[in-house]
PDB file of C-alpha atoms in Angstrom:
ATOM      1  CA  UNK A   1     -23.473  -3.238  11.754  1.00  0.00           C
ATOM      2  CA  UNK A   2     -25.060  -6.408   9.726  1.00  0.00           C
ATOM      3  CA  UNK A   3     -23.128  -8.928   8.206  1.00  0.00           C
ATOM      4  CA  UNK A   4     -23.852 -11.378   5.938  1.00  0.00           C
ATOM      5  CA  UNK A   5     -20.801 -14.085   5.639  1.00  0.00           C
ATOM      6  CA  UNK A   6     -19.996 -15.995   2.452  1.00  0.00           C
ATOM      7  CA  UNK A   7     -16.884 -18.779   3.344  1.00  0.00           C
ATOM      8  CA  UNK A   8     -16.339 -22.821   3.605  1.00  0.00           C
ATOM      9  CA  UNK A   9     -13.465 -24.328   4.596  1.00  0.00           C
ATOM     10  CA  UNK A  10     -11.345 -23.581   7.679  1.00  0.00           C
ATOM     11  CA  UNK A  11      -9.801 -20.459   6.304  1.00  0.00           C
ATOM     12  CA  UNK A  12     -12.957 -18.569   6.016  1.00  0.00           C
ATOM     13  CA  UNK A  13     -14.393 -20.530   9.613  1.00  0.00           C
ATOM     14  CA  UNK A  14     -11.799 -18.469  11.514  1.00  0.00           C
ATOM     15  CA  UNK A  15     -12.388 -14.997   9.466  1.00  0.00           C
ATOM     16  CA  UNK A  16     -16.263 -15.859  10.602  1.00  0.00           C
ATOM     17  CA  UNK A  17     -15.126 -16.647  14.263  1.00  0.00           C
ATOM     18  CA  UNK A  18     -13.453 -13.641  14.134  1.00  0.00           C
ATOM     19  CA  UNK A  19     -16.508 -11.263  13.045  1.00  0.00           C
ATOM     20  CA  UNK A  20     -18.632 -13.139  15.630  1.00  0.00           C
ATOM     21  CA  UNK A  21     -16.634 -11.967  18.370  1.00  0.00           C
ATOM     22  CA  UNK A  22     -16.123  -8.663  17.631  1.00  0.00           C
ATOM     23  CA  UNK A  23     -18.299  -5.929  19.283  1.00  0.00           C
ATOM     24  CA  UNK A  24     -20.347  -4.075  17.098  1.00  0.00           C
ATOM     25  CA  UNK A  25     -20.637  -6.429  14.347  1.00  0.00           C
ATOM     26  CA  UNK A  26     -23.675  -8.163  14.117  1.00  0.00           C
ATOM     27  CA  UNK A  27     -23.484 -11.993  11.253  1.00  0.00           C
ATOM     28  CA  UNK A  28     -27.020 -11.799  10.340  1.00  0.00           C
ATOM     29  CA  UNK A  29     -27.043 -14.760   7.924  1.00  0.00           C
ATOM     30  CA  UNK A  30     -24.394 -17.399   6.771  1.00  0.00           C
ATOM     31  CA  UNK A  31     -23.679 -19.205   3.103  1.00  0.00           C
ATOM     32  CA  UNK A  32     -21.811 -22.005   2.739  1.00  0.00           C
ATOM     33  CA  UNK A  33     -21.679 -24.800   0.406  1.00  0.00           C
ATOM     34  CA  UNK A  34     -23.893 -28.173   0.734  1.00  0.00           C
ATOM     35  CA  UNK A  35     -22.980 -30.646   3.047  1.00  0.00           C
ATOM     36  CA  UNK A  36     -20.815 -33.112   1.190  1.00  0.00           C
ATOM     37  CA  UNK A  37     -20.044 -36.497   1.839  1.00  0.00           C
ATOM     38  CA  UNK A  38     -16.585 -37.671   3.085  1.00  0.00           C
ATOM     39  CA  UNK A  39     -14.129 -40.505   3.603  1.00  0.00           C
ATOM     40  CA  UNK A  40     -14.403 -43.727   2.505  1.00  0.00           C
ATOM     41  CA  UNK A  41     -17.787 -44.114   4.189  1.00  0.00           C
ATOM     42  CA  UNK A  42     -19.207 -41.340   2.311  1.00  0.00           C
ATOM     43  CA  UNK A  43     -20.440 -39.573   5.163  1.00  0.00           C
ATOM     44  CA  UNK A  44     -22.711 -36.312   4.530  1.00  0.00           C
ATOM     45  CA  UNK A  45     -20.770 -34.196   6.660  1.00  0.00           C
ATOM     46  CA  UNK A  46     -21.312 -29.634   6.840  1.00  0.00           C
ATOM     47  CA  UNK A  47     -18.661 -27.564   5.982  1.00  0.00           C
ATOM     48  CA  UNK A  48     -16.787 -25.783   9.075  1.00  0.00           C
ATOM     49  CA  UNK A  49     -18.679 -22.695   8.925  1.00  0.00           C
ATOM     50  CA  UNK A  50     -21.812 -24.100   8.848  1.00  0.00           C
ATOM     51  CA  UNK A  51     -21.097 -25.880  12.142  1.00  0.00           C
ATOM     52  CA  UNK A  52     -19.895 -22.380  13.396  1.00  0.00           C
ATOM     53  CA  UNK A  53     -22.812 -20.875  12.276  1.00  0.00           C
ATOM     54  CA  UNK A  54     -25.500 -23.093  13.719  1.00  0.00           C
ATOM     55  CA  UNK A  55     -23.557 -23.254  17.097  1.00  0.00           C
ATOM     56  CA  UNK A  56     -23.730 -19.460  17.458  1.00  0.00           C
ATOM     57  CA  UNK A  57     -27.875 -19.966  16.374  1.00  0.00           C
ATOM     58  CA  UNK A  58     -26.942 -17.823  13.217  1.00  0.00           C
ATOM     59  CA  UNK A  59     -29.197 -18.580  10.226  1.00  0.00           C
ATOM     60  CA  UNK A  60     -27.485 -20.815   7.597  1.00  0.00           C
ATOM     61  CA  UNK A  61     -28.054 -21.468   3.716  1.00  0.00           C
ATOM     62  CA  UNK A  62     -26.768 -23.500   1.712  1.00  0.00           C
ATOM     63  CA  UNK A  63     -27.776 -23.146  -2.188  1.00  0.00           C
ATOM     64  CA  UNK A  64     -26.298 -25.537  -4.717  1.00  0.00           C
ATOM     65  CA  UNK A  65     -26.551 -22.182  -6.842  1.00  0.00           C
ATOM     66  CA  UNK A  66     -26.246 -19.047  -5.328  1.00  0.00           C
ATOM     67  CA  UNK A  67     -27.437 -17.591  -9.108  1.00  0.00           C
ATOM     68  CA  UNK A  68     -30.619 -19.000  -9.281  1.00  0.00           C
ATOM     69  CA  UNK A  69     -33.741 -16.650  -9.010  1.00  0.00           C
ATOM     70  CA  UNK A  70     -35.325 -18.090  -5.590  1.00  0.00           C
ATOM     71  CA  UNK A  71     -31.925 -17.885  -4.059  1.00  0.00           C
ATOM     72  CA  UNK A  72     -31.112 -14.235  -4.936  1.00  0.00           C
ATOM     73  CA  UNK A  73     -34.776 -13.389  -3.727  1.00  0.00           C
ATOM     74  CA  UNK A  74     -34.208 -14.894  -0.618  1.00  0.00           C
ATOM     75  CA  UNK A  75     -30.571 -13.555   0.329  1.00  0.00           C
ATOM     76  CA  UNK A  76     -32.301  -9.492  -0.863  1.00  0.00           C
ATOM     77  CA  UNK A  77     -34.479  -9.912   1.731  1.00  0.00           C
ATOM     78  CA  UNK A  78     -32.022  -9.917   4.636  1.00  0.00           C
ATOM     79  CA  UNK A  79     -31.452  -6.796   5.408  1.00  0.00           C
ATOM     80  CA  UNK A  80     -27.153  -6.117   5.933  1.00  0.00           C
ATOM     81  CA  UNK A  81     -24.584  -3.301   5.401  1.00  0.00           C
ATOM     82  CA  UNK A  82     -21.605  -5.254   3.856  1.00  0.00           C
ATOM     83  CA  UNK A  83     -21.448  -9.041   2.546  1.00  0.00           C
ATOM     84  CA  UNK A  84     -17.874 -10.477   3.603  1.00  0.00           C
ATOM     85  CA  UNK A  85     -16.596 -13.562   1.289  1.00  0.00           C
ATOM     86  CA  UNK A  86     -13.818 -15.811   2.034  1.00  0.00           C
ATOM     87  CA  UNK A  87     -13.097 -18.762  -0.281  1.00  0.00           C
ATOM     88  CA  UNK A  88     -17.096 -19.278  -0.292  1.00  0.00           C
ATOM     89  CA  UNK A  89     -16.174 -21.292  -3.666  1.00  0.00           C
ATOM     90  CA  UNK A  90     -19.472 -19.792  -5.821  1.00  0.00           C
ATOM     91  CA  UNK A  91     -19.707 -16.547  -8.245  1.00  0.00           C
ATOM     92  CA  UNK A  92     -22.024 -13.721  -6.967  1.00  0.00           C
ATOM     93  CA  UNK A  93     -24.762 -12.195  -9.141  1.00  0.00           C
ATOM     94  CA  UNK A  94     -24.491  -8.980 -10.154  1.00  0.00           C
ATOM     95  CA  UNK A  95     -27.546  -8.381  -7.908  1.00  0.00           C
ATOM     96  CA  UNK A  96     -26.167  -9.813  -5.018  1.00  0.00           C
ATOM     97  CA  UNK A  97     -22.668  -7.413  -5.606  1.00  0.00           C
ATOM     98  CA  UNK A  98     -25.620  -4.408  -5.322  1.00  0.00           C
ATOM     99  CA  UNK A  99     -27.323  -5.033  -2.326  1.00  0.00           C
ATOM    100  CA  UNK A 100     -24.273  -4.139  -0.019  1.00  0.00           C
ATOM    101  CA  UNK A 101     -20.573  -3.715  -0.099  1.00  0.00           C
ATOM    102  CA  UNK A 102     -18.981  -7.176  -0.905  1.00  0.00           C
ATOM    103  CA  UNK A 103     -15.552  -7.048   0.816  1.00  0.00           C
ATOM    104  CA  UNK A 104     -13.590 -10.152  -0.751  1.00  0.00           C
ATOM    105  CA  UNK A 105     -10.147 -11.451   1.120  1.00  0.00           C
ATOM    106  CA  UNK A 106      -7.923 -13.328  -0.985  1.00  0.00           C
ATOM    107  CA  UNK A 107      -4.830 -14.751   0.472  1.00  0.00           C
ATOM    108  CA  UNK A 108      -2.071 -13.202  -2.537  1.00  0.00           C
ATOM    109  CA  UNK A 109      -0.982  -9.762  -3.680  1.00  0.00           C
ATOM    110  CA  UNK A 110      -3.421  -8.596  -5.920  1.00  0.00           C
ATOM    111  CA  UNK A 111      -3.300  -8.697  -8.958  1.00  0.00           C
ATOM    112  CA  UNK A 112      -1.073 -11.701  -8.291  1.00  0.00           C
ATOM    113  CA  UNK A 113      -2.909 -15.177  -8.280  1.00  0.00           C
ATOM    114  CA  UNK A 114      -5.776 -14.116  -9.405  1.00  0.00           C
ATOM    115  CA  UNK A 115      -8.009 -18.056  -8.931  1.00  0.00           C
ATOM    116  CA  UNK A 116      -8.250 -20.870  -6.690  1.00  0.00           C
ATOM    117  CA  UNK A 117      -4.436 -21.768  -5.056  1.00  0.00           C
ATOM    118  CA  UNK A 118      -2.795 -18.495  -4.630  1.00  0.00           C
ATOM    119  CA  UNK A 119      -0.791 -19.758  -1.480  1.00  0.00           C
ATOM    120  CA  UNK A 120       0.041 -22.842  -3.091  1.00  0.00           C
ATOM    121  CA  UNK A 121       1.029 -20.551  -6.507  1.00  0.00           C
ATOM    122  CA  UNK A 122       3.573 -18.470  -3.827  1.00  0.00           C
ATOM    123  CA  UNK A 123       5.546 -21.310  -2.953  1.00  0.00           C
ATOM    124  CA  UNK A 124       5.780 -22.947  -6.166  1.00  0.00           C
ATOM    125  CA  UNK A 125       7.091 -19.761  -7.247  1.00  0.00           C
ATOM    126  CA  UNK A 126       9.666 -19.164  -3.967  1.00  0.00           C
ATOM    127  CA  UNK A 127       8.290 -16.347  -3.722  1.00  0.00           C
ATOM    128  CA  UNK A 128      10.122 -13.797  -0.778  1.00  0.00           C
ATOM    129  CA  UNK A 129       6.318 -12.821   0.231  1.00  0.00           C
ATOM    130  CA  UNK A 130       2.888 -13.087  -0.215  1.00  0.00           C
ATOM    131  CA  UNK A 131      -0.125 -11.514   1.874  1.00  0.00           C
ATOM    132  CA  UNK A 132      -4.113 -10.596   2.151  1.00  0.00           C
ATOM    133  CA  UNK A 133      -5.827  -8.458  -0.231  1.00  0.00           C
ATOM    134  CA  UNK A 134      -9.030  -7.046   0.802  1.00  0.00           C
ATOM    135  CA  UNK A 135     -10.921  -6.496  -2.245  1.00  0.00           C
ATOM    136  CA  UNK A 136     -14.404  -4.760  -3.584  1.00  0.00           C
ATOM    137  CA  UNK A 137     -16.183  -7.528  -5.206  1.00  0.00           C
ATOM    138  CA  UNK A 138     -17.282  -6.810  -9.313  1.00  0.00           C
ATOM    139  CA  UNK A 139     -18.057  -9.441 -11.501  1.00  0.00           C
ATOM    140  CA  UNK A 140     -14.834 -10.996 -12.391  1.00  0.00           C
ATOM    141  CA  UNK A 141     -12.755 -13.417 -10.635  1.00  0.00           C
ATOM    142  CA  UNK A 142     -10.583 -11.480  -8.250  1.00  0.00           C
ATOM    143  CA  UNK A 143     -11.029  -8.273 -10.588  1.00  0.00           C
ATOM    144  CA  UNK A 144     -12.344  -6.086  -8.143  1.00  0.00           C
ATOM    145  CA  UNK A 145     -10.769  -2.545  -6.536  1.00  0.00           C
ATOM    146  CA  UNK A 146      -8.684  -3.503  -4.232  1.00  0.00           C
ATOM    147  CA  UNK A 147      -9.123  -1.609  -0.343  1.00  0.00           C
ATOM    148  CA  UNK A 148      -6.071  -2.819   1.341  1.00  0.00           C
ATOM    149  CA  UNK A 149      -3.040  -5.414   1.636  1.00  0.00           C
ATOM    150  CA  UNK A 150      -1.555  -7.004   3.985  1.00  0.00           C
ATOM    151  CA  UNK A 151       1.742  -8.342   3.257  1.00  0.00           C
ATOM    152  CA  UNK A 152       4.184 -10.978   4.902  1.00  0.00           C
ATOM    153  CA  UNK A 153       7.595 -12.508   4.054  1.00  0.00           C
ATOM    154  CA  UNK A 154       7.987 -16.408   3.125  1.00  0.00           C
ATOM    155  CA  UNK A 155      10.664 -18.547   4.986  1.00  0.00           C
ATOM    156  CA  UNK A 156      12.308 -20.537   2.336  1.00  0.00           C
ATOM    157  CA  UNK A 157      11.449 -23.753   4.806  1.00  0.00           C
ATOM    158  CA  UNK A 158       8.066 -23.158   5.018  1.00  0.00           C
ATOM    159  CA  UNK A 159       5.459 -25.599   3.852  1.00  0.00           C
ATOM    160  CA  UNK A 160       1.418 -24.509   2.991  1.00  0.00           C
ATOM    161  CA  UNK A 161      -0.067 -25.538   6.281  1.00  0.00           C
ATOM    162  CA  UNK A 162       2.273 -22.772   7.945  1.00  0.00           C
ATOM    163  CA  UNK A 163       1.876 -20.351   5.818  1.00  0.00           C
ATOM    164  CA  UNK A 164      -2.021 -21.001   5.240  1.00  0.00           C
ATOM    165  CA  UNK A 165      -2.157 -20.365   9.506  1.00  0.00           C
ATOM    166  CA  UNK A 166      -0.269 -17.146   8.872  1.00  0.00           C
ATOM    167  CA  UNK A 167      -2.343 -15.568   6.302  1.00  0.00           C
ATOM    168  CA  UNK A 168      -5.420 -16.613   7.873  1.00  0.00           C
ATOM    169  CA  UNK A 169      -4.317 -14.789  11.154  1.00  0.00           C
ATOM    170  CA  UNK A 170      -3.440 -11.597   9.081  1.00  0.00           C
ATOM    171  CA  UNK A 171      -7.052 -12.073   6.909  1.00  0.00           C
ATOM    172  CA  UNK A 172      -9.038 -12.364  10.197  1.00  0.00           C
ATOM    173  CA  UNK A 173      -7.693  -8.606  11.600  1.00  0.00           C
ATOM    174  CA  UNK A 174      -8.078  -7.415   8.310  1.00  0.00           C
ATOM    175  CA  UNK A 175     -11.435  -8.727   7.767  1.00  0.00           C
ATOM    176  CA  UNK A 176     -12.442  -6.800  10.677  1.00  0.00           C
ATOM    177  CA  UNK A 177     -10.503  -3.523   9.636  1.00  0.00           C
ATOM    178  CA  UNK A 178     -11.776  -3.446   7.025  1.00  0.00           C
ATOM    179  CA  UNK A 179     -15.408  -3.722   7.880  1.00  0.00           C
ATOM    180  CA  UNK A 180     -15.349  -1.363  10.793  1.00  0.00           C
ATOM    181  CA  UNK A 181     -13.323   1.446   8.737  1.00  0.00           C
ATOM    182  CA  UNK A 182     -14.835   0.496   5.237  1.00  0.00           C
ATOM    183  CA  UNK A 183     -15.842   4.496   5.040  1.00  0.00           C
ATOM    184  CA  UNK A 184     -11.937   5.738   5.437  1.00  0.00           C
ATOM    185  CA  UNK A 185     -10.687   3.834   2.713  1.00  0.00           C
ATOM    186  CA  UNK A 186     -10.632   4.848  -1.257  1.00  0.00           C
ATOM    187  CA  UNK A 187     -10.560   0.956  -2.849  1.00  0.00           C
ATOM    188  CA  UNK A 188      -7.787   1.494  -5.656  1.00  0.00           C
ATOM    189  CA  UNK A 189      -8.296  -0.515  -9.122  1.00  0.00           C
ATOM    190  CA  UNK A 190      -5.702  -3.384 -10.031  1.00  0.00           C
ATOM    191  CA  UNK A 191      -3.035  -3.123 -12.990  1.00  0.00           C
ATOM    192  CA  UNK A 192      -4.689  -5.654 -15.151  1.00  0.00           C
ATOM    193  CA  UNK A 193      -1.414  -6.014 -17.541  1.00  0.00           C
ATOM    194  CA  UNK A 194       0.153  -7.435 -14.183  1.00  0.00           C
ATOM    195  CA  UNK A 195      -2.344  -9.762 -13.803  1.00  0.00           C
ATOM    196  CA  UNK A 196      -1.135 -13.553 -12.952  1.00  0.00           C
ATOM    197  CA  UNK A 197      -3.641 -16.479 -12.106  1.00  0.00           C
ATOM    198  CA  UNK A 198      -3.921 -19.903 -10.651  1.00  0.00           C
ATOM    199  CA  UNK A 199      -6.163 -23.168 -11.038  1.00  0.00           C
ATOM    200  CA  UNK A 200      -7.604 -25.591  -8.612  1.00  0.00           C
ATOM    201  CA  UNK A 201      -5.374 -27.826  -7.352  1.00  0.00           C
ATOM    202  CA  UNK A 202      -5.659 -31.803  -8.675  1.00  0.00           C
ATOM    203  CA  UNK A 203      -4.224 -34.934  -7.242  1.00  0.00           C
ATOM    204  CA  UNK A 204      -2.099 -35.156 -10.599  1.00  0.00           C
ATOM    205  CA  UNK A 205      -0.158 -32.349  -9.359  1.00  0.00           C
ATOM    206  CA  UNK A 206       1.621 -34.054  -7.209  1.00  0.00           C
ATOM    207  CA  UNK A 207       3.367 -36.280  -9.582  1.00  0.00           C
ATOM    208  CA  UNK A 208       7.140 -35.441  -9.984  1.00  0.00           C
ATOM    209  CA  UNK A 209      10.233 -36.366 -11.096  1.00  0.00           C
ATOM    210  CA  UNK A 210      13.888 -36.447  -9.965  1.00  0.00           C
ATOM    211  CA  UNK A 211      14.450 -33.748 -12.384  1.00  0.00           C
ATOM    212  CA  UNK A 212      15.292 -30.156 -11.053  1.00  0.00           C
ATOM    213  CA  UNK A 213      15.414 -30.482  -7.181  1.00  0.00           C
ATOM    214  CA  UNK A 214      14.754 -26.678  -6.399  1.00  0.00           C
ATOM    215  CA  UNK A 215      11.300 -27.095  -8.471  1.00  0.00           C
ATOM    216  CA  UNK A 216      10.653 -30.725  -7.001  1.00  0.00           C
ATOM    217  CA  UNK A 217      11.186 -29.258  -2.939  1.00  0.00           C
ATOM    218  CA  UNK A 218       8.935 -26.214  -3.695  1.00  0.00           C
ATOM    219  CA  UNK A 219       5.803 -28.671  -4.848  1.00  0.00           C
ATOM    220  CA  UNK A 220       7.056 -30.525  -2.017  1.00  0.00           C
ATOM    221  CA  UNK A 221       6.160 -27.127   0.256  1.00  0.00           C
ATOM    222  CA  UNK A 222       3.034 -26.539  -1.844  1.00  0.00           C
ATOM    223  CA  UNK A 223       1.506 -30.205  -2.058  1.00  0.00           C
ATOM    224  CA  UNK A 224       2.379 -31.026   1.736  1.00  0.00           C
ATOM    225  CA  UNK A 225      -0.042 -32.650   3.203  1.00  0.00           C
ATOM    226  CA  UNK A 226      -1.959 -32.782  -0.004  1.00  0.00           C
ATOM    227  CA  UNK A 227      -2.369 -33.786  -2.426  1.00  0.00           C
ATOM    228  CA  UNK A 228       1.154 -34.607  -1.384  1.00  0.00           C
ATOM    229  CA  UNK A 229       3.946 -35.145  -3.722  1.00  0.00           C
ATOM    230  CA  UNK A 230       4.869 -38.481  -5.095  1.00  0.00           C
ATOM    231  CA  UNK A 231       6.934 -40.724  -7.955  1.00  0.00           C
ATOM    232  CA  UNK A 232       5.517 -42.172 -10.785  1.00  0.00           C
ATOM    233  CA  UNK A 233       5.655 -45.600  -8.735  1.00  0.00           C
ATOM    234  CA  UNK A 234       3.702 -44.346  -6.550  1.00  0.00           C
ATOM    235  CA  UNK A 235       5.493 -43.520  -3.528  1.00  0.00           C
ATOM    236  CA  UNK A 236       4.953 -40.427  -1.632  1.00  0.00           C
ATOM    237  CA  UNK A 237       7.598 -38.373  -0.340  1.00  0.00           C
ATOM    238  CA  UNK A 238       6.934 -37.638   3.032  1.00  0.00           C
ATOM    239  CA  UNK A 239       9.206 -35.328   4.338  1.00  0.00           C
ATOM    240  CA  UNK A 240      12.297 -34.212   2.136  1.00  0.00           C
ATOM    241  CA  UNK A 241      14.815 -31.155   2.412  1.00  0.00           C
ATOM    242  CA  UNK A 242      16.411 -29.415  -0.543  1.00  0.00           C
ATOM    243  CA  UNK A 243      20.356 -29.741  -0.045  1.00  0.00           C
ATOM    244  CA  UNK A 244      21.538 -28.245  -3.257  1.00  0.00           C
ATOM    245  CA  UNK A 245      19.918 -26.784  -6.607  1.00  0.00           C
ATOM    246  CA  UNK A 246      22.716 -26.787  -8.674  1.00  0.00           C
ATOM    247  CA  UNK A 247      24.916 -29.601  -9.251  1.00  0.00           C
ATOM    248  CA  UNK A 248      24.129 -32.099 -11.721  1.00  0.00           C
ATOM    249  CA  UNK A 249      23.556 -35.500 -11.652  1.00  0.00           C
ATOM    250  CA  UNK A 250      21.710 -38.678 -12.384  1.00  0.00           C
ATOM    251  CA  UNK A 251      18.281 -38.511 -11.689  1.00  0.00           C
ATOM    252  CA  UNK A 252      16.800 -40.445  -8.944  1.00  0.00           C
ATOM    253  CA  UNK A 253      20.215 -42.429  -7.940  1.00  0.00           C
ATOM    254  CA  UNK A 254      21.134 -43.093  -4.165  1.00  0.00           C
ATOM    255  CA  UNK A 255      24.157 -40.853  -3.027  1.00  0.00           C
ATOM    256  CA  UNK A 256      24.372 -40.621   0.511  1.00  0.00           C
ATOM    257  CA  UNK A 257      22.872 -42.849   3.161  1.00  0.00           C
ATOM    258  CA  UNK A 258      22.668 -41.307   6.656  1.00  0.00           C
ATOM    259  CA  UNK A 259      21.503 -41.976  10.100  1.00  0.00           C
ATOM    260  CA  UNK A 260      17.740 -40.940   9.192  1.00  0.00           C
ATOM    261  CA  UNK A 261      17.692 -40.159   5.704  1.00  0.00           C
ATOM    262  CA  UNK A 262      18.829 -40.750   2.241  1.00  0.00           C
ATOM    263  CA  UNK A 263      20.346 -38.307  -0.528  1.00  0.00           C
ATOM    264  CA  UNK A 264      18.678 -38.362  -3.818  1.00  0.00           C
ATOM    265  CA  UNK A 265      20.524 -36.837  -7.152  1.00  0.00           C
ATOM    266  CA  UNK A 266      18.538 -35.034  -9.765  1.00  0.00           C
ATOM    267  CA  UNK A 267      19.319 -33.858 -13.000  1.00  0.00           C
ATOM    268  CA  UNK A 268      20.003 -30.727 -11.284  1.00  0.00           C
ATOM    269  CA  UNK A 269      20.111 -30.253  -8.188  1.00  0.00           C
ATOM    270  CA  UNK A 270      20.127 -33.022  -4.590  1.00  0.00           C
ATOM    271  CA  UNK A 271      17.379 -33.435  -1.862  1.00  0.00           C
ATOM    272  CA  UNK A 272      17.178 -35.147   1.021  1.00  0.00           C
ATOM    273  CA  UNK A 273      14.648 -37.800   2.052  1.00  0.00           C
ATOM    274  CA  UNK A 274      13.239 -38.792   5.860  1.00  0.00           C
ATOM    275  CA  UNK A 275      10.230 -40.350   5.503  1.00  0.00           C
ATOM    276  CA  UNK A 276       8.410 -42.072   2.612  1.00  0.00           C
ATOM    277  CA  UNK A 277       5.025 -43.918   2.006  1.00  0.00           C
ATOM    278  CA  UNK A 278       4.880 -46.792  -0.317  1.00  0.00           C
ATOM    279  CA  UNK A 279       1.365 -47.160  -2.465  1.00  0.00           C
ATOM    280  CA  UNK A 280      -1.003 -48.804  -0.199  1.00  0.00           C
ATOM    281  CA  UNK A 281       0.446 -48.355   2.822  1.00  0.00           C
ATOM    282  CA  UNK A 282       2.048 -46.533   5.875  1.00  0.00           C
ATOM    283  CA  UNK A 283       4.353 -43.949   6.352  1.00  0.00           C
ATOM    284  CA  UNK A 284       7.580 -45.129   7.220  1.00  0.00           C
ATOM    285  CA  UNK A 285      11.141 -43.842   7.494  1.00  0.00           C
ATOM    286  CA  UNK A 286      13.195 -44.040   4.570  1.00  0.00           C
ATOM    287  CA  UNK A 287      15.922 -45.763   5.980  1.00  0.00           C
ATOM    288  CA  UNK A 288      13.458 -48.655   6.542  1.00  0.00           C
ATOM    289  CA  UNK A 289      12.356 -48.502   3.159  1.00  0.00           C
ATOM    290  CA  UNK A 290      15.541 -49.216   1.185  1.00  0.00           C
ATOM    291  CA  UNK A 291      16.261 -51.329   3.788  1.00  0.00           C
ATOM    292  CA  UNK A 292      13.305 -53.363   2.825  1.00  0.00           C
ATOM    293  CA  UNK A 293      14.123 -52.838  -0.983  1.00  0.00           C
ATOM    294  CA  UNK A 294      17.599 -53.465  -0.662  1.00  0.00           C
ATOM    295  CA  UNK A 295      19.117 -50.453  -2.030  1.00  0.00           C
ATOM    296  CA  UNK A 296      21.907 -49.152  -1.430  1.00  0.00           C
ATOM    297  CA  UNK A 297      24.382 -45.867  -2.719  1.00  0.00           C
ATOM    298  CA  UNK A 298      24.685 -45.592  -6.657  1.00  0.00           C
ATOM    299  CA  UNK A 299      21.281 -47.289  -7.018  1.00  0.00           C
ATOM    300  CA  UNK A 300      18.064 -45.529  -8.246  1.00  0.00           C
ATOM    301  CA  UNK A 301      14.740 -45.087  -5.853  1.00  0.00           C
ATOM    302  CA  UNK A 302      12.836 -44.318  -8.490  1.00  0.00           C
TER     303      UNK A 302
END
């Protein structure tokens, strides 16, 4: 069967991968976003998936929009059976939705985190699980019927990378599912009144507080490695553990100093600090860092 893909970043390079190497499935054609630049150089560098693409001599575009005229044209000419998105980051025209079956996978529970940072959403929340959703594309975001889920449970310990690898592992098999049984499945439509969404993810997010230290490790979880979770001061918090979510306190004060970390109070709550990274410069451990400040138990990091 023909394929076209729709993805970017890593998550939908190994959902591609995947599709490449599976017998019987045939990526005719490949979108991805322009090449953008990066670093402090500013150097034009592809997205994953175009890199992918090229290397396995697939054809590649790369539209700034994938709604103009030209560009619709263009993609109605290839000739395909189902159009598989993942995170391609652009809205598809209603003509595009009607030349094949688009088969979206979003990485929550649908209707749940319906937008741009559903794994991010899941452990802000705590949530107990999370999972794939493969979905019928319409023209709404994350609207569409849904064809089938894929659900696993969240370790309370785990941070985004982990569980980003995780759902991209489930989203790869079920990509391919999907695709090759697309005939044996009735897509179902999704409860609208339990509808819950999310936004795109900002730097500013990452600002917290020594306020409630359940909320504060969660963003930690969510925001690790970026774009990581830091004081008003500016220093990042590296690596931190919750120890307790319900005592109160005085936020920000020293109360324990240990071999290799440091226990902060909150308003509510205690964590526990390893590693830290002071504005404008390296990680270090935290021990180090007071050291260095001169602070000692009763005395505030913030």
């Amino acid at each position: 069967m023909r394929v076209i893909f729709m993805g970017t970043p890593d998550y939908a390079e190994a959902i591609l991968a995947k599709l490449i190497d599976t017998d019987g499935i045939d990526v005719v054609a490949v979108y991805t976003q322009p090449d953008k630049p990066v670093g402090r150089k500013k150097i034009l560098t592809p997205p994953v998936v175009k890199t992918l693409a090229l290397d396995n001599n697939i054809d590649v575009y790369q539209p700034n929009r994938l709604r103009d005229e030209d560009v619709v044209n263009e993609l109605l000419k290839i000739e395909c059976d189902y159009i598989v998105v993942a995170a391609y980051g652009q809205i598809l025209p209603k003509a595009v939705l009607e030349h094949a079956p688009c088969i979206n996978l979003h990485a929550s529970i649908l209707p749940q985190y319906r937008g741009a940072s559903p794994i991010q959403q899941s452990l802000l929340n705590n949530d107990a699980k999370t999972g794939v959703t493969a979905m019928l594309m319409d023209e709404g975001l994350d609207t569409g019927d849904i064809i089938k889920i894929e659900e696993i449970e969240i370790p309370k310990d785990m941070i985004v990378g982990e569980l980003f690898d995780a759902l991209t592992k489930i989203a790869t098999d079920l990509t391919v599912d999907v695709v090759q049984n697309y005939d044996n499945y009735t897509p179902v439509k999704q409860d609208d009144s339990n509808a819950t969404h999310c936004t795109k993810i900002t730097k500013a997010n990452g600002l917290v507080e020594f306020e409630d230290a359940y909320d504060l490790y969660n963003k930690y979880r969510a925001y690790t490695p970026w774009p990581g979770i830091y004081l008003q001061s500016g220093l990042k918090l590296k690596q931190i553990s919750l120890l307790d979510s319900q005592k109160d306190g005085e936020a920000g004060k020293i109360i324990s100093i240990n071999e290799n970390s440091v226990d902060i109070s909150c308003l509510k709550g205690s964590i526990r600090i390893y590693k830290v990274q002071p504005q404008s410069k390296k990680e270090m451990d935290v021990i180090s860092y007071i050291n260095g400040k001169r602070l000692s138990i009763e005395d505030n990091l913030s």
